[in-house]
Amino acid sequence: MLSFAVSQTAKLGRIIGILVLIVNIVSYFFYTTNRNFWRENWREAVTFVENRARKDEIALFEFGEPLAPFKWYSRGTLSAEGALTKSFAEEDETKDRVANLVLDKKGIWYFEYLRDLSDPGKIVEKAVRELGFDEKEVYNFEGVGLIRHFSK
């Protein structure tokens, strides 16, 4: 019905087109200036971690490999690995993998993103602590969740 009215009147079509454009511009402005509308702030999280990480540290994820958003925003200055060998954590395999990944590391940047899906028993975090790493800081990024910094 609206499209019929627009097609019948050129002036009404221009007015509706301008209104749609104005709503679009105003909505875009509110989205880009209000962080509450942003879904996951991976860019800021990755930049933050890479700027603070030392060469003898690693980013550790609750999956079989680093997450795609981390890879996308990473400059490649920090080694990043997934702690799991399967889609969910199994105690012995996970502990062995974590031990091998952090063998020569002095620090770990541990991303908890979606941990409850892949590791509800917190096996990765327990393995990190059992290997002698102490939690130094915890950072929270919108949509990314907690990033824990462990060091020896």
mmCIF file of C-alpha atoms in Angstrom:
data_model
loop_
_atom_site.group_PDB
_atom_site.id
_atom_site.type_symbol
_atom_site.label_atom_id
_atom_site.label_comp_id
_atom_site.label_asym_id
_atom_site.label_seq_id
_atom_site.Cartn_x
_atom_site.Cartn_y
_atom_site.Cartn_z
ATOM 1 C CA MET A 1 0.000 0.000 0.000
ATOM 2 C CA LEU A 2 2.802 2.396 0.923
ATOM 3 C CA SER A 3 4.729 1.531 -2.230
ATOM 4 C CA PHE A 4 1.617 2.198 -4.312
ATOM 5 C CA ALA A 5 1.175 5.623 -2.727
ATOM 6 C CA VAL A 6 4.837 6.443 -3.320
ATOM 7 C CA SER A 7 4.641 5.378 -6.946
ATOM 8 C CA GLN A 8 1.596 7.591 -7.499
ATOM 9 C CA THR A 9 3.103 10.741 -6.042
ATOM 10 C CA ALA A 10 6.668 11.793 -6.776
ATOM 11 C CA LYS A 11 6.661 14.418 -3.998
ATOM 12 C CA LEU A 12 5.496 11.876 -1.395
ATOM 13 C CA GLY A 13 8.193 9.464 -2.631
ATOM 14 C CA ARG A 14 10.911 12.074 -2.109
ATOM 15 C CA ILE A 15 9.642 12.905 1.380
ATOM 16 C CA ILE A 16 9.595 9.236 2.419
ATOM 17 C CA GLY A 17 13.025 8.702 0.878
ATOM 18 C CA ILE A 18 14.442 11.663 2.796
ATOM 19 C CA LEU A 19 12.842 10.461 6.056
ATOM 20 C CA VAL A 20 14.342 6.990 5.605
ATOM 21 C CA LEU A 21 17.744 8.542 4.938
ATOM 22 C CA ILE A 22 17.509 10.759 8.045
ATOM 23 C CA VAL A 23 16.506 7.826 10.260
ATOM 24 C CA ASN A 24 19.423 5.847 8.819
ATOM 25 C CA ILE A 25 21.951 8.614 9.513
ATOM 26 C CA VAL A 26 20.677 9.253 13.052
ATOM 27 C CA SER A 27 20.684 5.528 13.857
ATOM 28 C CA TYR A 28 24.224 5.143 12.536
ATOM 29 C CA PHE A 29 25.367 8.093 14.655
ATOM 30 C CA PHE A 30 23.868 6.566 17.821
ATOM 31 C CA TYR A 31 25.401 3.166 17.044
ATOM 32 C CA THR A 32 28.913 4.471 16.453
ATOM 33 C CA THR A 33 28.974 6.805 19.463
ATOM 34 C CA ASN A 34 27.375 4.537 22.087
ATOM 35 C CA ARG A 35 29.473 1.515 23.157
ATOM 36 C CA ASN A 36 26.371 -0.185 24.604
ATOM 37 C CA PHE A 37 25.268 -0.982 21.063
ATOM 38 C CA TRP A 38 28.557 -2.655 20.108
ATOM 39 C CA ARG A 39 28.365 -6.435 20.177
ATOM 40 C CA GLU A 40 31.940 -7.637 20.747
ATOM 41 C CA ASN A 41 34.912 -5.356 21.129
ATOM 42 C CA TRP A 42 37.626 -7.662 19.797
ATOM 43 C CA ARG A 43 39.682 -4.901 18.195
ATOM 44 C CA GLU A 44 40.258 -3.152 21.508
ATOM 45 C CA ALA A 45 40.841 -6.425 23.388
ATOM 46 C CA VAL A 46 43.450 -7.726 20.930
ATOM 47 C CA THR A 47 45.246 -4.382 20.715
ATOM 48 C CA PHE A 48 45.272 -4.108 24.515
ATOM 49 C CA VAL A 49 46.759 -7.586 24.992
ATOM 50 C CA GLU A 50 49.318 -7.291 22.197
ATOM 51 C CA ASN A 51 50.518 -3.918 23.502
ATOM 52 C CA ARG A 52 51.139 -5.372 26.973
ATOM 53 C CA ALA A 53 52.354 -8.877 26.141
ATOM 54 C CA ARG A 54 56.024 -9.788 26.322
ATOM 55 C CA LYS A 55 57.845 -12.098 23.902
ATOM 56 C CA ASP A 56 57.792 -14.968 26.425
ATOM 57 C CA GLU A 57 53.987 -14.905 26.793
ATOM 58 C CA ILE A 58 51.127 -16.625 24.966
ATOM 59 C CA ALA A 59 47.429 -16.000 24.319
ATOM 60 C CA LEU A 60 45.434 -19.101 25.263
ATOM 61 C CA PHE A 61 41.895 -19.854 24.080
ATOM 62 C CA GLU A 62 39.181 -22.335 25.093
ATOM 63 C CA PHE A 63 39.048 -23.852 21.616
ATOM 64 C CA GLY A 64 41.299 -25.857 19.325
ATOM 65 C CA GLU A 65 42.825 -22.710 17.842
ATOM 66 C CA PRO A 66 42.747 -18.947 18.379
ATOM 67 C CA LEU A 67 39.360 -17.458 17.626
ATOM 68 C CA ALA A 68 38.762 -15.834 14.238
ATOM 69 C CA PRO A 69 38.269 -12.301 15.636
ATOM 70 C CA PHE A 70 41.603 -12.545 17.440
ATOM 71 C CA LYS A 71 43.340 -13.641 14.235
ATOM 72 C CA TRP A 72 41.622 -10.872 12.273
ATOM 73 C CA TYR A 73 42.758 -8.030 14.553
ATOM 74 C CA SER A 74 46.102 -9.494 15.584
ATOM 75 C CA ARG A 75 49.313 -7.957 14.305
ATOM 76 C CA GLY A 76 51.078 -11.277 14.956
ATOM 77 C CA THR A 77 53.194 -9.958 17.819
ATOM 78 C CA LEU A 78 51.895 -12.539 20.320
ATOM 79 C CA SER A 79 51.890 -16.305 20.021
ATOM 80 C CA ALA A 80 48.287 -17.557 20.211
ATOM 81 C CA GLU A 81 47.047 -21.138 20.622
ATOM 82 C CA GLY A 82 43.924 -23.115 21.404
ATOM 83 C CA ALA A 83 44.046 -25.199 24.579
ATOM 84 C CA LEU A 84 41.633 -27.925 23.490
ATOM 85 C CA THR A 85 42.173 -30.906 21.211
ATOM 86 C CA LYS A 86 38.422 -31.472 20.739
ATOM 87 C CA SER A 87 35.348 -29.269 20.823
ATOM 88 C CA PHE A 88 35.095 -29.770 24.579
ATOM 89 C CA ALA A 89 37.698 -30.099 27.328
ATOM 90 C CA GLU A 90 38.753 -33.573 28.450
ATOM 91 C CA GLU A 91 40.869 -33.427 31.582
ATOM 92 C CA ASP A 92 43.981 -35.455 30.716
ATOM 93 C CA GLU A 93 44.276 -34.343 27.085
ATOM 94 C CA THR A 94 43.653 -30.699 27.949
ATOM 95 C CA LYS A 95 46.154 -30.627 30.801
ATOM 96 C CA ASP A 96 48.812 -32.242 28.601
ATOM 97 C CA ARG A 97 48.178 -29.787 25.767
ATOM 98 C CA VAL A 98 48.282 -26.761 28.083
ATOM 99 C CA ALA A 99 51.530 -28.016 29.658
ATOM 100 C CA ASN A 100 53.132 -28.353 26.208
ATOM 101 C CA LEU A 101 51.913 -24.948 25.015
ATOM 102 C CA VAL A 102 53.212 -23.026 28.026
ATOM 103 C CA LEU A 103 56.403 -25.039 28.580
ATOM 104 C CA ASP A 104 58.815 -22.163 27.916
ATOM 105 C CA LYS A 105 56.414 -19.286 28.690
ATOM 106 C CA LYS A 106 56.539 -16.848 31.587
ATOM 107 C CA GLY A 107 53.052 -15.430 31.047
ATOM 108 C CA ILE A 108 49.624 -16.367 29.711
ATOM 109 C CA TRP A 109 46.821 -14.163 28.414
ATOM 110 C CA TYR A 110 43.829 -16.451 28.974
ATOM 111 C CA PHE A 111 40.652 -15.605 27.026
ATOM 112 C CA GLU A 112 37.530 -17.002 28.723
ATOM 113 C CA TYR A 113 35.290 -16.283 25.723
ATOM 114 C CA LEU A 114 32.504 -18.931 25.590
ATOM 115 C CA ARG A 115 34.283 -21.057 28.206
ATOM 116 C CA ASP A 116 31.004 -22.388 29.605
ATOM 117 C CA LEU A 117 30.320 -24.124 26.278
ATOM 118 C CA SER A 118 33.653 -25.851 25.776
ATOM 119 C CA ASP A 119 35.065 -26.122 29.305
ATOM 120 C CA PRO A 120 32.384 -25.850 31.998
ATOM 121 C CA GLY A 121 34.706 -27.612 34.468
ATOM 122 C CA LYS A 122 37.360 -24.887 34.031
ATOM 123 C CA ILE A 123 39.986 -27.513 33.226
ATOM 124 C CA VAL A 124 42.190 -25.098 31.249
ATOM 125 C CA GLU A 125 42.281 -22.550 34.051
ATOM 126 C CA LYS A 126 43.009 -25.261 36.629
ATOM 127 C CA ALA A 127 45.838 -26.605 34.460
ATOM 128 C CA VAL A 128 47.364 -23.133 34.171
ATOM 129 C CA ARG A 129 47.267 -22.672 37.936
ATOM 130 C CA GLU A 130 48.672 -26.179 38.574
ATOM 131 C CA LEU A 131 51.631 -25.336 36.324
ATOM 132 C CA GLY A 132 52.646 -22.574 38.713
ATOM 133 C CA PHE A 133 51.091 -19.551 37.048
ATOM 134 C CA ASP A 134 49.526 -16.922 39.294
ATOM 135 C CA GLU A 135 46.751 -14.605 38.227
ATOM 136 C CA LYS A 136 48.033 -11.024 38.081
ATOM 137 C CA GLU A 137 45.226 -9.045 36.445
ATOM 138 C CA VAL A 138 41.742 -9.547 35.026
ATOM 139 C CA TYR A 139 40.374 -7.372 32.243
ATOM 140 C CA ASN A 140 36.826 -7.249 30.919
ATOM 141 C CA PHE A 141 35.981 -6.257 27.355
ATOM 142 C CA GLU A 142 32.433 -5.771 26.100
ATOM 143 C CA GLY A 143 31.227 -8.971 24.441
ATOM 144 C CA VAL A 144 34.656 -10.614 24.644
ATOM 145 C CA GLY A 145 34.447 -11.283 28.357
ATOM 146 C CA LEU A 146 37.246 -11.763 30.814
ATOM 147 C CA ILE A 147 40.892 -11.927 29.851
ATOM 148 C CA ARG A 148 43.075 -13.163 32.685
ATOM 149 C CA HIS A 149 46.781 -12.442 32.777
ATOM 150 C CA PHE A 150 48.836 -15.145 34.494
ATOM 151 C CA SER A 151 52.561 -15.107 35.106
ATOM 152 C CA LYS A 152 55.191 -17.145 36.906
#
